[in-house]
C-alpha cells in the first residue's frame, strides 16, 4: 500500500499547535478524554471574547431531541472582532482578502484596516435599511469581496446570513427566502465567470415576484449592465455604502446565537437550513484551518471554492480571517482563459496553500501537464482537497505534477453539518495514502457501524458515525429541530450519522466510500435524488421518475434518470431537453441529468416501494449484480431496464 511520508519542506518550521504525530496523539487524547477542557482552552485562546466562556458543552446526543447542543454557552462575543478588529489593530496593512477577478489582471488587495472600514460601512448601510439582530439576510452574489463584506456586515449586527450559491434558480432563491423569512436580499447586477455574465439581479427579481416579506434589495454593481429596478425596494450598494460611516460598533452576541443558515440537500424533501452558531463554529474553523494546513504568518492561502458553499464560509472567510491570514478570493473558473489559470495564479501571488476539489483536479489533469509545468509553483507547500472522494490517480497527479513531489496533500473529509474539517491529514505531521482522508482531527471520534448496527472495532467497512460532539457542528435545522434530530440522530441512537460509508484500514486510516443515502455528489455539489424526482414528475409528460448517481470520470458522480412516461407520450431528445430546462428553472444550472433512460415502469416491490438498488446497479453498469429480486412485483420491468441501459459516450 502506497504511503507518502511528509516531505521535509512541509514538516520543518511548523509553528502550529500540532506540528508532529506525537503532538497529534496527545491533542487527540486530550480532546477525546476531556473535551470541555480542550475546547474551552482552544476557544478562549483563539478568539476575542467580550466575556470569555467558562462552560464547555451542554447537552448530549441522547438529549438532543429536547434541547440542541450548546458550546461556550456563557461566552459573549461578536465574531467580527476576532476576524477583523484585532487584526486591524495589530497588522492593519496586512492583506486580508486578495481578490483575483475573472480577468486575471483584475486584482484587488483589501488589508485588514480596509476590511474593517468596508465591513463597518456595509453594516451601517444595512442598519439604515432596518436590519436588526437576529433577522435574516439572503446573500445571492458571485465571488466578489463585497460578498465577504456582506457576510461579515450581517455578523457585525448579529443578523443571520444565508448565502445562496449564484447558480441556483429563482425558484430555489424564493424557497430559501421564504423558509428563513429573510427581510433583506443582497445581490449584484451580474456575476462574471469565464467571460460569461450571470444575471443575478434578474434572478432575485423573479424570485421576489409576489413576495412581500423582503423589504429591501441591496445591489452591488459589478458590470454596470442594465437591470430592472424597483425604486421602493432596490438600493445600490455603492450609494448606500458610500453614504455610511466607517465606524460601526459590533453588536454583542451570545456564543450560541446563530451566525448563519446554509441550505443543503438530503435524501428527502426540500433542502434544509443548517444552522451554525457564533462561538463554537469560529473556534473550530479557526483551529482546524491553522492545524490542518499548518498556517504560517507569511502564508498566502487560496481556497478556490465559492462562498455559496460551506467550504467558502469556513475556509475562505471565517477560519482564515479569524487566523489573520491572507485569504484569496477567486471570481473565475479554472479553465479561463485556459487550463493553466490556477497554477499561473499560484505564481502571480506566491500562493503557499492551495485548496480545491477533486473534480477540478480531474478536469485539469485531463487537459495535460503542460498547463501546469509552464508555471514554477515554487511557493506551494500544502495542497488540499475537499468535497468528494479523490481517486488515487487524481491524487498522484496533484502530488507529482502540481506539487512536484514536495507538498503534502491534505484530503479533508467534512460536511456542511460538521462546520469544519473532521477527518484529515495534518500537513506537517500525517503521512498520507492516496485516496484516504487519513485520521480524525482532535475532538472527532469516528465509529463505523455494520449492517446489523453493531460497532466495528479495528479495520472494516461500514456506515460512518461520529460519537462525540465538537464545537463546530450544526446545532439545528432552521425552524425544524425535529427534522434535524430525525435526519442525523435517529439512525444510531447516541451518535451523529454522517450519511457516508467508510473503510478503516490496518493503520486506522479512513477511506470514505461515498454516500450511503439517496444523496448524490456531482462535481462536489450535493444534491438529493428526491429533489430531482419531484421536479421531473412535475412535467406533464412524466408519470414517474427514479434518479440515481453513477460513476462519472470527471464529475465524480453523474445523474442517471429513469423516466416512466404518461400514456400516449413518446420519448424524444426534445423531451429530454425540455426536462433539463425544467430542472434548471426549478433547481439551478448545476442540476443536469447526464443520462436519461425511458422505461416501461420502475422496479417495485409488491408493497410498491421502488427498489433503488436495482436502479443504481444498472446505472453503475453492473446489471449482473442485482442481488435478490424475488420480491419484485413485475420482474419483466428489470429485463427492460437492463436491455435499455445507457452509458456515457
Ligand atoms: C459530503 C458533504 C465539506 C465541504 C464540501 C462538501 C463528501 C466531502 C470529502 C472527502 C470523500 C467527501 C461526503 C460528505 N465529501 N469531502 N474529502 N472525501 N468524500 O460539503 O455539500 O455538505 O457534502 O461530501 O460524502 O458527506 P457538503
Short mmCIF file of N, CA, C and O in Angstrom, two decimals, residues 506-604:
data_model
loop_
_atom_site.label_atom_id
_atom_site.label_comp_id
_atom_site.label_asym_id
_atom_site.label_seq_id
_atom_site.Cartn_x
_atom_site.Cartn_y
_atom_site.Cartn_z
N UNK A 506 -5.75 -1.13 8.34
CA UNK A 506 -4.96 -1.63 9.47
C UNK A 506 -4.22 -0.55 10.24
O UNK A 506 -3.86 -0.73 11.39
N UNK A 507 -3.95 0.57 9.57
CA UNK A 507 -3.26 1.67 10.25
C UNK A 507 -4.24 2.64 10.89
O UNK A 507 -3.83 3.70 11.36
N UNK A 508 -5.54 2.31 10.82
CA UNK A 508 -6.53 3.24 11.38
C UNK A 508 -6.84 4.40 10.44
O UNK A 508 -7.48 5.38 10.85
N UNK A 509 -6.40 4.30 9.19
CA UNK A 509 -6.71 5.35 8.21
C UNK A 509 -8.12 5.17 7.67
O UNK A 509 -8.57 4.03 7.47
N UNK A 510 -8.77 6.30 7.40
CA UNK A 510 -10.16 6.28 6.94
C UNK A 510 -10.25 6.54 5.44
O UNK A 510 -9.60 7.45 4.92
N UNK A 511 -11.06 5.74 4.77
CA UNK A 511 -11.29 5.84 3.33
C UNK A 511 -12.78 6.03 3.13
O UNK A 511 -13.55 5.08 3.33
N UNK A 512 -13.20 7.24 2.78
CA UNK A 512 -14.62 7.50 2.60
C UNK A 512 -15.05 6.84 1.29
O UNK A 512 -14.42 7.05 0.24
N UNK A 513 -16.13 6.06 1.35
CA UNK A 513 -16.54 5.33 0.14
C UNK A 513 -17.69 6.03 -0.57
O UNK A 513 -18.12 5.58 -1.63
N UNK A 514 -18.21 7.11 -0.02
CA UNK A 514 -19.31 7.84 -0.67
C UNK A 514 -20.58 7.75 0.15
O UNK A 514 -20.61 7.10 1.20
N UNK A 515 -21.63 8.39 -0.34
CA UNK A 515 -22.88 8.45 0.41
C UNK A 515 -23.56 7.08 0.42
O UNK A 515 -23.52 6.35 -0.56
N UNK A 516 -24.18 6.77 1.54
CA UNK A 516 -24.96 5.55 1.62
C UNK A 516 -26.46 5.87 1.59
O UNK A 516 -27.29 4.99 1.67
N UNK A 517 -26.78 7.17 1.50
CA UNK A 517 -28.19 7.56 1.43
C UNK A 517 -28.51 8.00 0.00
O UNK A 517 -27.71 7.83 -0.90
N UNK A 518 -29.69 8.56 -0.20
CA UNK A 518 -30.09 8.94 -1.55
C UNK A 518 -29.65 10.35 -1.89
O UNK A 518 -30.41 11.19 -2.36
N UNK A 519 -28.37 10.58 -1.64
CA UNK A 519 -27.78 11.88 -1.95
C UNK A 519 -26.70 11.63 -2.98
O UNK A 519 -25.98 10.63 -2.90
N UNK A 520 -26.62 12.49 -4.00
CA UNK A 520 -25.54 12.33 -4.96
C UNK A 520 -24.63 13.54 -4.92
O UNK A 520 -25.04 14.63 -4.53
N UNK A 521 -23.40 13.31 -5.31
CA UNK A 521 -22.39 14.35 -5.21
C UNK A 521 -21.81 14.56 -6.60
O UNK A 521 -20.99 13.80 -7.08
N UNK A 522 -22.29 15.60 -7.27
CA UNK A 522 -21.88 15.87 -8.64
C UNK A 522 -20.94 17.06 -8.63
O UNK A 522 -21.33 18.15 -8.23
N UNK A 523 -19.70 16.83 -9.03
CA UNK A 523 -18.68 17.89 -9.01
C UNK A 523 -18.63 18.58 -7.65
O UNK A 523 -18.50 19.80 -7.58
N UNK A 524 -18.76 17.80 -6.59
CA UNK A 524 -18.69 18.39 -5.27
C UNK A 524 -19.95 19.11 -4.85
O UNK A 524 -20.01 19.69 -3.78
N UNK A 525 -21.00 19.08 -5.67
CA UNK A 525 -22.28 19.67 -5.29
C UNK A 525 -23.20 18.58 -4.78
O UNK A 525 -23.46 17.60 -5.47
N UNK A 526 -23.71 18.79 -3.60
CA UNK A 526 -24.57 17.78 -3.00
C UNK A 526 -26.01 17.98 -3.47
O UNK A 526 -26.55 19.07 -3.37
N UNK A 527 -26.60 16.94 -4.01
CA UNK A 527 -27.98 17.05 -4.47
C UNK A 527 -28.77 15.82 -4.04
O UNK A 527 -28.26 14.70 -4.05
N UNK A 528 -30.01 16.04 -3.69
CA UNK A 528 -30.88 14.93 -3.29
C UNK A 528 -31.57 14.35 -4.50
O UNK A 528 -32.10 15.07 -5.34
N UNK A 529 -31.56 13.02 -4.61
CA UNK A 529 -32.24 12.41 -5.75
C UNK A 529 -33.74 12.70 -5.68
O UNK A 529 -34.40 12.84 -6.70
N UNK A 530 -34.28 12.83 -4.46
CA UNK A 530 -35.71 13.12 -4.31
C UNK A 530 -36.06 14.49 -4.91
O UNK A 530 -37.15 14.67 -5.46
N UNK A 531 -35.14 15.45 -4.80
CA UNK A 531 -35.38 16.77 -5.39
C UNK A 531 -35.51 16.66 -6.91
O UNK A 531 -36.40 17.25 -7.52
N UNK A 532 -34.59 15.91 -7.51
CA UNK A 532 -34.65 15.69 -8.95
C UNK A 532 -35.98 15.04 -9.33
O UNK A 532 -36.66 15.46 -10.26
N UNK A 533 -36.32 14.00 -8.59
CA UNK A 533 -37.52 13.24 -8.93
C UNK A 533 -38.77 14.10 -8.84
O UNK A 533 -39.65 14.05 -9.72
N UNK A 534 -38.85 14.93 -7.81
CA UNK A 534 -40.08 15.71 -7.67
C UNK A 534 -40.19 16.74 -8.78
O UNK A 534 -41.29 17.05 -9.24
N UNK A 535 -39.06 17.28 -9.24
CA UNK A 535 -39.13 18.22 -10.36
C UNK A 535 -39.50 17.49 -11.65
O UNK A 535 -40.36 17.93 -12.42
N UNK A 536 -38.90 16.33 -11.88
CA UNK A 536 -39.17 15.59 -13.12
C UNK A 536 -40.64 15.18 -13.23
O UNK A 536 -41.25 15.30 -14.29
N UNK A 537 -41.22 14.71 -12.13
CA UNK A 537 -42.62 14.27 -12.22
C UNK A 537 -43.58 15.46 -12.33
O UNK A 537 -44.75 15.28 -12.65
N UNK A 538 -43.06 16.67 -12.08
CA UNK A 538 -43.93 17.84 -12.26
C UNK A 538 -44.15 18.13 -13.75
O UNK A 538 -45.05 18.88 -14.11
N UNK A 539 -43.32 17.53 -14.62
CA UNK A 539 -43.53 17.70 -16.06
C UNK A 539 -44.74 16.87 -16.49
O UNK A 539 -44.92 15.74 -16.03
N UNK A 540 -45.53 17.45 -17.38
CA UNK A 540 -46.77 16.80 -17.77
C UNK A 540 -46.58 15.41 -18.39
O UNK A 540 -47.36 14.50 -18.15
N UNK A 541 -45.49 15.28 -19.16
CA UNK A 541 -45.29 14.02 -19.87
C UNK A 541 -44.83 12.89 -18.97
O UNK A 541 -44.85 11.72 -19.36
N UNK A 542 -44.40 13.23 -17.75
CA UNK A 542 -43.75 12.23 -16.90
C UNK A 542 -44.70 11.67 -15.86
O UNK A 542 -45.34 12.42 -15.12
N UNK A 543 -44.77 10.34 -15.79
CA UNK A 543 -45.60 9.70 -14.78
C UNK A 543 -44.79 9.41 -13.52
O UNK A 543 -45.22 9.69 -12.42
N UNK A 544 -43.60 8.84 -13.71
CA UNK A 544 -42.75 8.51 -12.58
C UNK A 544 -41.29 8.74 -12.95
O UNK A 544 -40.93 8.65 -14.13
N UNK A 545 -40.48 9.01 -11.95
CA UNK A 545 -39.05 9.19 -12.21
C UNK A 545 -38.26 8.56 -11.08
O UNK A 545 -38.66 8.62 -9.92
N UNK A 546 -37.16 7.93 -11.44
CA UNK A 546 -36.23 7.39 -10.44
C UNK A 546 -34.84 7.90 -10.79
O UNK A 546 -34.37 7.70 -11.90
N UNK A 547 -34.21 8.59 -9.85
CA UNK A 547 -32.92 9.21 -10.13
C UNK A 547 -31.86 8.62 -9.21
O UNK A 547 -32.08 8.50 -8.00
N UNK A 548 -30.74 8.24 -9.79
CA UNK A 548 -29.62 7.71 -9.01
C UNK A 548 -28.31 8.28 -9.55
O UNK A 548 -28.28 8.87 -10.63
N UNK A 549 -27.24 8.10 -8.78
CA UNK A 549 -25.92 8.51 -9.25
C UNK A 549 -25.21 7.35 -9.93
O UNK A 549 -25.58 6.19 -9.74
N UNK A 550 -24.22 7.68 -10.74
CA UNK A 550 -23.36 6.64 -11.31
C UNK A 550 -21.96 7.24 -11.45
O UNK A 550 -21.81 8.46 -11.49
N UNK A 551 -20.92 6.38 -11.48
CA UNK A 551 -19.56 6.91 -11.52
C UNK A 551 -19.32 7.71 -12.80
O UNK A 551 -19.66 7.25 -13.89
N UNK A 552 -18.77 8.91 -12.64
CA UNK A 552 -18.51 9.78 -13.79
C UNK A 552 -17.03 10.16 -13.74
O UNK A 552 -16.52 10.56 -12.68
N UNK A 553 -16.32 10.05 -14.89
CA UNK A 553 -14.87 10.22 -14.85
C UNK A 553 -14.41 11.61 -14.38
O UNK A 553 -13.34 11.72 -13.78
N UNK A 554 -15.16 12.64 -14.63
CA UNK A 554 -14.74 13.98 -14.21
C UNK A 554 -15.53 14.46 -13.00
O UNK A 554 -14.98 14.95 -12.02
N UNK A 555 -16.85 14.30 -13.07
CA UNK A 555 -17.70 14.89 -12.03
C UNK A 555 -17.78 14.06 -10.76
O UNK A 555 -18.43 14.46 -9.81
N UNK A 556 -17.15 12.90 -10.74
CA UNK A 556 -17.26 12.04 -9.57
C UNK A 556 -18.51 11.18 -9.68
O UNK A 556 -18.43 9.98 -9.86
N UNK A 557 -19.67 11.83 -9.60
CA UNK A 557 -20.91 11.14 -9.90
C UNK A 557 -21.65 11.90 -10.98
O UNK A 557 -21.62 13.13 -11.03
N UNK A 558 -22.32 11.14 -11.83
CA UNK A 558 -23.24 11.73 -12.79
C UNK A 558 -24.66 11.42 -12.35
O UNK A 558 -24.89 10.65 -11.42
N UNK A 559 -25.63 12.04 -13.04
CA UNK A 559 -27.04 11.86 -12.68
C UNK A 559 -27.72 11.00 -13.74
O UNK A 559 -27.68 11.33 -14.93
N UNK A 560 -28.32 9.91 -13.30
CA UNK A 560 -28.98 8.97 -14.19
C UNK A 560 -30.46 9.00 -13.86
O UNK A 560 -30.85 8.76 -12.72
N UNK A 561 -31.29 9.34 -14.86
CA UNK A 561 -32.73 9.46 -14.60
C UNK A 561 -33.51 8.42 -15.38
O UNK A 561 -33.43 8.36 -16.61
N UNK A 562 -34.25 7.59 -14.66
CA UNK A 562 -35.19 6.65 -15.28
C UNK A 562 -36.54 7.35 -15.34
O UNK A 562 -37.03 7.85 -14.32
N UNK A 563 -37.12 7.37 -16.53
CA UNK A 563 -38.37 8.10 -16.71
C UNK A 563 -39.47 7.14 -17.20
O UNK A 563 -39.27 6.44 -18.20
N UNK A 564 -40.59 7.16 -16.50
CA UNK A 564 -41.79 6.45 -16.98
C UNK A 564 -42.73 7.52 -17.52
O UNK A 564 -43.10 8.44 -16.80
N UNK A 565 -43.09 7.37 -18.81
CA UNK A 565 -43.93 8.40 -19.43
C UNK A 565 -45.42 8.16 -19.16
O UNK A 565 -45.85 7.03 -18.90
N UNK A 566 -46.17 9.24 -19.23
CA UNK A 566 -47.63 9.13 -19.17
C UNK A 566 -48.10 8.41 -20.44
O UNK A 566 -47.45 8.50 -21.48
N UNK A 567 -49.24 7.72 -20.38
CA UNK A 567 -49.76 7.04 -21.58
C UNK A 567 -49.89 8.04 -22.74
O UNK A 567 -50.28 9.19 -22.53
N UNK A 568 -49.51 7.59 -23.93
CA UNK A 568 -49.64 8.45 -25.10
C UNK A 568 -48.43 9.34 -25.35
O UNK A 568 -48.33 9.99 -26.38
N UNK A 569 -47.49 9.42 -24.38
CA UNK A 569 -46.29 10.25 -24.56
C UNK A 569 -45.18 9.40 -25.18
O UNK A 569 -45.10 8.20 -24.93
N UNK A 570 -44.31 10.03 -25.95
CA UNK A 570 -43.21 9.30 -26.56
C UNK A 570 -41.88 9.91 -26.16
O UNK A 570 -41.78 11.13 -25.98
N UNK A 571 -40.87 9.07 -26.01
CA UNK A 571 -39.53 9.56 -25.69
C UNK A 571 -38.94 10.30 -26.88
O UNK A 571 -39.19 9.92 -28.03
N UNK A 572 -38.19 11.36 -26.62
CA UNK A 572 -37.52 12.07 -27.71
C UNK A 572 -36.43 12.95 -27.11
O UNK A 572 -36.44 13.22 -25.90
N UNK A 573 -35.50 13.37 -27.95
CA UNK A 573 -34.47 14.26 -27.43
C UNK A 573 -35.07 15.62 -27.06
O UNK A 573 -34.59 16.28 -26.15
N UNK A 574 -36.15 16.01 -27.76
CA UNK A 574 -36.81 17.27 -27.40
C UNK A 574 -37.35 17.20 -25.98
O UNK A 574 -37.24 18.15 -25.21
N UNK A 575 -37.92 16.05 -25.65
CA UNK A 575 -38.45 15.89 -24.30
C UNK A 575 -37.32 15.96 -23.28
O UNK A 575 -37.44 16.60 -22.23
N UNK A 576 -36.20 15.32 -23.60
CA UNK A 576 -35.06 15.39 -22.68
C UNK A 576 -34.63 16.84 -22.46
O UNK A 576 -34.37 17.27 -21.33
N UNK A 577 -34.55 17.58 -23.55
CA UNK A 577 -34.17 19.00 -23.44
C UNK A 577 -35.16 19.76 -22.59
O UNK A 577 -34.78 20.59 -21.75
N UNK A 578 -36.43 19.46 -22.79
CA UNK A 578 -37.46 20.15 -22.01
C UNK A 578 -37.32 19.82 -20.53
O UNK A 578 -37.48 20.70 -19.67
N UNK A 579 -37.02 18.56 -20.22
CA UNK A 579 -36.87 18.18 -18.82
C UNK A 579 -35.64 18.86 -18.18
O UNK A 579 -35.69 19.32 -17.04
N UNK A 580 -34.57 18.97 -18.95
CA UNK A 580 -33.37 19.68 -18.45
C UNK A 580 -33.72 21.12 -18.11
O UNK A 580 -33.26 21.68 -17.12
N UNK A 581 -34.55 21.70 -18.97
CA UNK A 581 -34.93 23.10 -18.77
C UNK A 581 -35.73 23.28 -17.48
O UNK A 581 -35.53 24.25 -16.73
N UNK A 582 -36.60 22.33 -17.23
CA UNK A 582 -37.41 22.42 -16.00
C UNK A 582 -36.51 22.28 -14.77
O UNK A 582 -36.66 23.01 -13.79
N UNK A 583 -35.56 21.36 -14.85
CA UNK A 583 -34.63 21.19 -13.72
C UNK A 583 -33.85 22.46 -13.47
O UNK A 583 -33.66 22.89 -12.33
N UNK A 584 -33.41 23.07 -14.55
CA UNK A 584 -32.64 24.29 -14.46
C UNK A 584 -33.47 25.40 -13.80
O UNK A 584 -32.99 26.14 -12.95
N UNK A 585 -34.73 25.47 -14.21
CA UNK A 585 -35.60 26.52 -13.68
C UNK A 585 -35.97 26.25 -12.22
O UNK A 585 -36.08 27.17 -11.42
N UNK A 586 -36.17 24.98 -11.87
CA UNK A 586 -36.63 24.70 -10.52
C UNK A 586 -35.48 24.60 -9.52
O UNK A 586 -35.65 24.93 -8.35
N UNK A 587 -34.34 24.12 -9.95
CA UNK A 587 -33.23 23.95 -9.01
C UNK A 587 -32.08 24.89 -9.35
O UNK A 587 -31.71 25.75 -8.57
N UNK A 588 -31.50 24.73 -10.53
CA UNK A 588 -30.39 25.60 -10.89
C UNK A 588 -29.57 24.99 -12.01
O UNK A 588 -29.81 23.85 -12.43
N UNK A 589 -28.58 25.77 -12.45
CA UNK A 589 -27.82 25.38 -13.63
C UNK A 589 -27.02 24.10 -13.40
O UNK A 589 -26.69 23.38 -14.34
N UNK A 590 -26.71 23.78 -12.14
CA UNK A 590 -25.89 22.61 -11.87
C UNK A 590 -26.73 21.33 -11.80
O UNK A 590 -26.17 20.24 -11.72
N UNK A 591 -28.05 21.47 -11.85
CA UNK A 591 -28.91 20.28 -11.75
C UNK A 591 -29.21 19.76 -13.15
O UNK A 591 -30.19 20.13 -13.78
N UNK A 592 -28.32 18.91 -13.65
CA UNK A 592 -28.45 18.41 -15.02
C UNK A 592 -28.43 16.90 -15.02
O UNK A 592 -27.65 16.29 -14.28
N UNK A 593 -29.26 16.30 -15.83
CA UNK A 593 -29.23 14.85 -15.96
C UNK A 593 -28.19 14.49 -17.01
O UNK A 593 -28.14 15.09 -18.08
N UNK A 594 -27.33 13.52 -16.71
CA UNK A 594 -26.33 13.10 -17.68
C UNK A 594 -26.89 12.04 -18.61
O UNK A 594 -26.57 12.02 -19.80
N UNK A 595 -27.68 11.14 -18.06
CA UNK A 595 -28.25 10.07 -18.89
C UNK A 595 -29.73 9.89 -18.56
O UNK A 595 -30.09 9.77 -17.38
N UNK A 596 -30.55 9.90 -19.61
CA UNK A 596 -31.96 9.58 -19.45
C UNK A 596 -32.20 8.17 -19.97
O UNK A 596 -31.67 7.79 -21.02
N UNK A 597 -33.00 7.42 -19.26
CA UNK A 597 -33.48 6.15 -19.82
C UNK A 597 -34.99 6.10 -19.64
O UNK A 597 -35.49 6.23 -18.51
N UNK A 598 -35.69 5.94 -20.76
CA UNK A 598 -37.14 5.82 -20.69
C UNK A 598 -37.49 4.36 -20.50
O UNK A 598 -37.00 3.50 -21.23
N UNK A 599 -38.27 4.09 -19.46
CA UNK A 599 -38.55 2.70 -19.08
C UNK A 599 -40.06 2.49 -18.96
O UNK A 599 -40.80 3.44 -18.71
N UNK A 600 -40.50 1.23 -19.11
CA UNK A 600 -41.94 0.96 -19.02
C UNK A 600 -42.47 1.08 -17.59
O UNK A 600 -43.67 1.27 -17.38
N UNK A 601 -41.59 0.95 -16.61
CA UNK A 601 -42.02 1.06 -15.21
C UNK A 601 -40.78 1.06 -14.34
O UNK A 601 -39.68 0.76 -14.81
N UNK A 602 -40.94 1.41 -13.06
CA UNK A 602 -39.83 1.32 -12.12
C UNK A 602 -39.93 -0.02 -11.39
O UNK A 602 -41.03 -0.52 -11.18
N UNK A 603 -38.79 -0.58 -11.02
CA UNK A 603 -38.83 -1.87 -10.31
C UNK A 603 -39.36 -1.65 -8.90
O UNK A 603 -38.75 -0.94 -8.11
N UNK A 604 -40.51 -2.26 -8.61
CA UNK A 604 -41.12 -2.05 -7.30
C UNK A 604 -41.38 -3.37 -6.61
O UNK A 604 -41.64 -4.38 -7.25
#
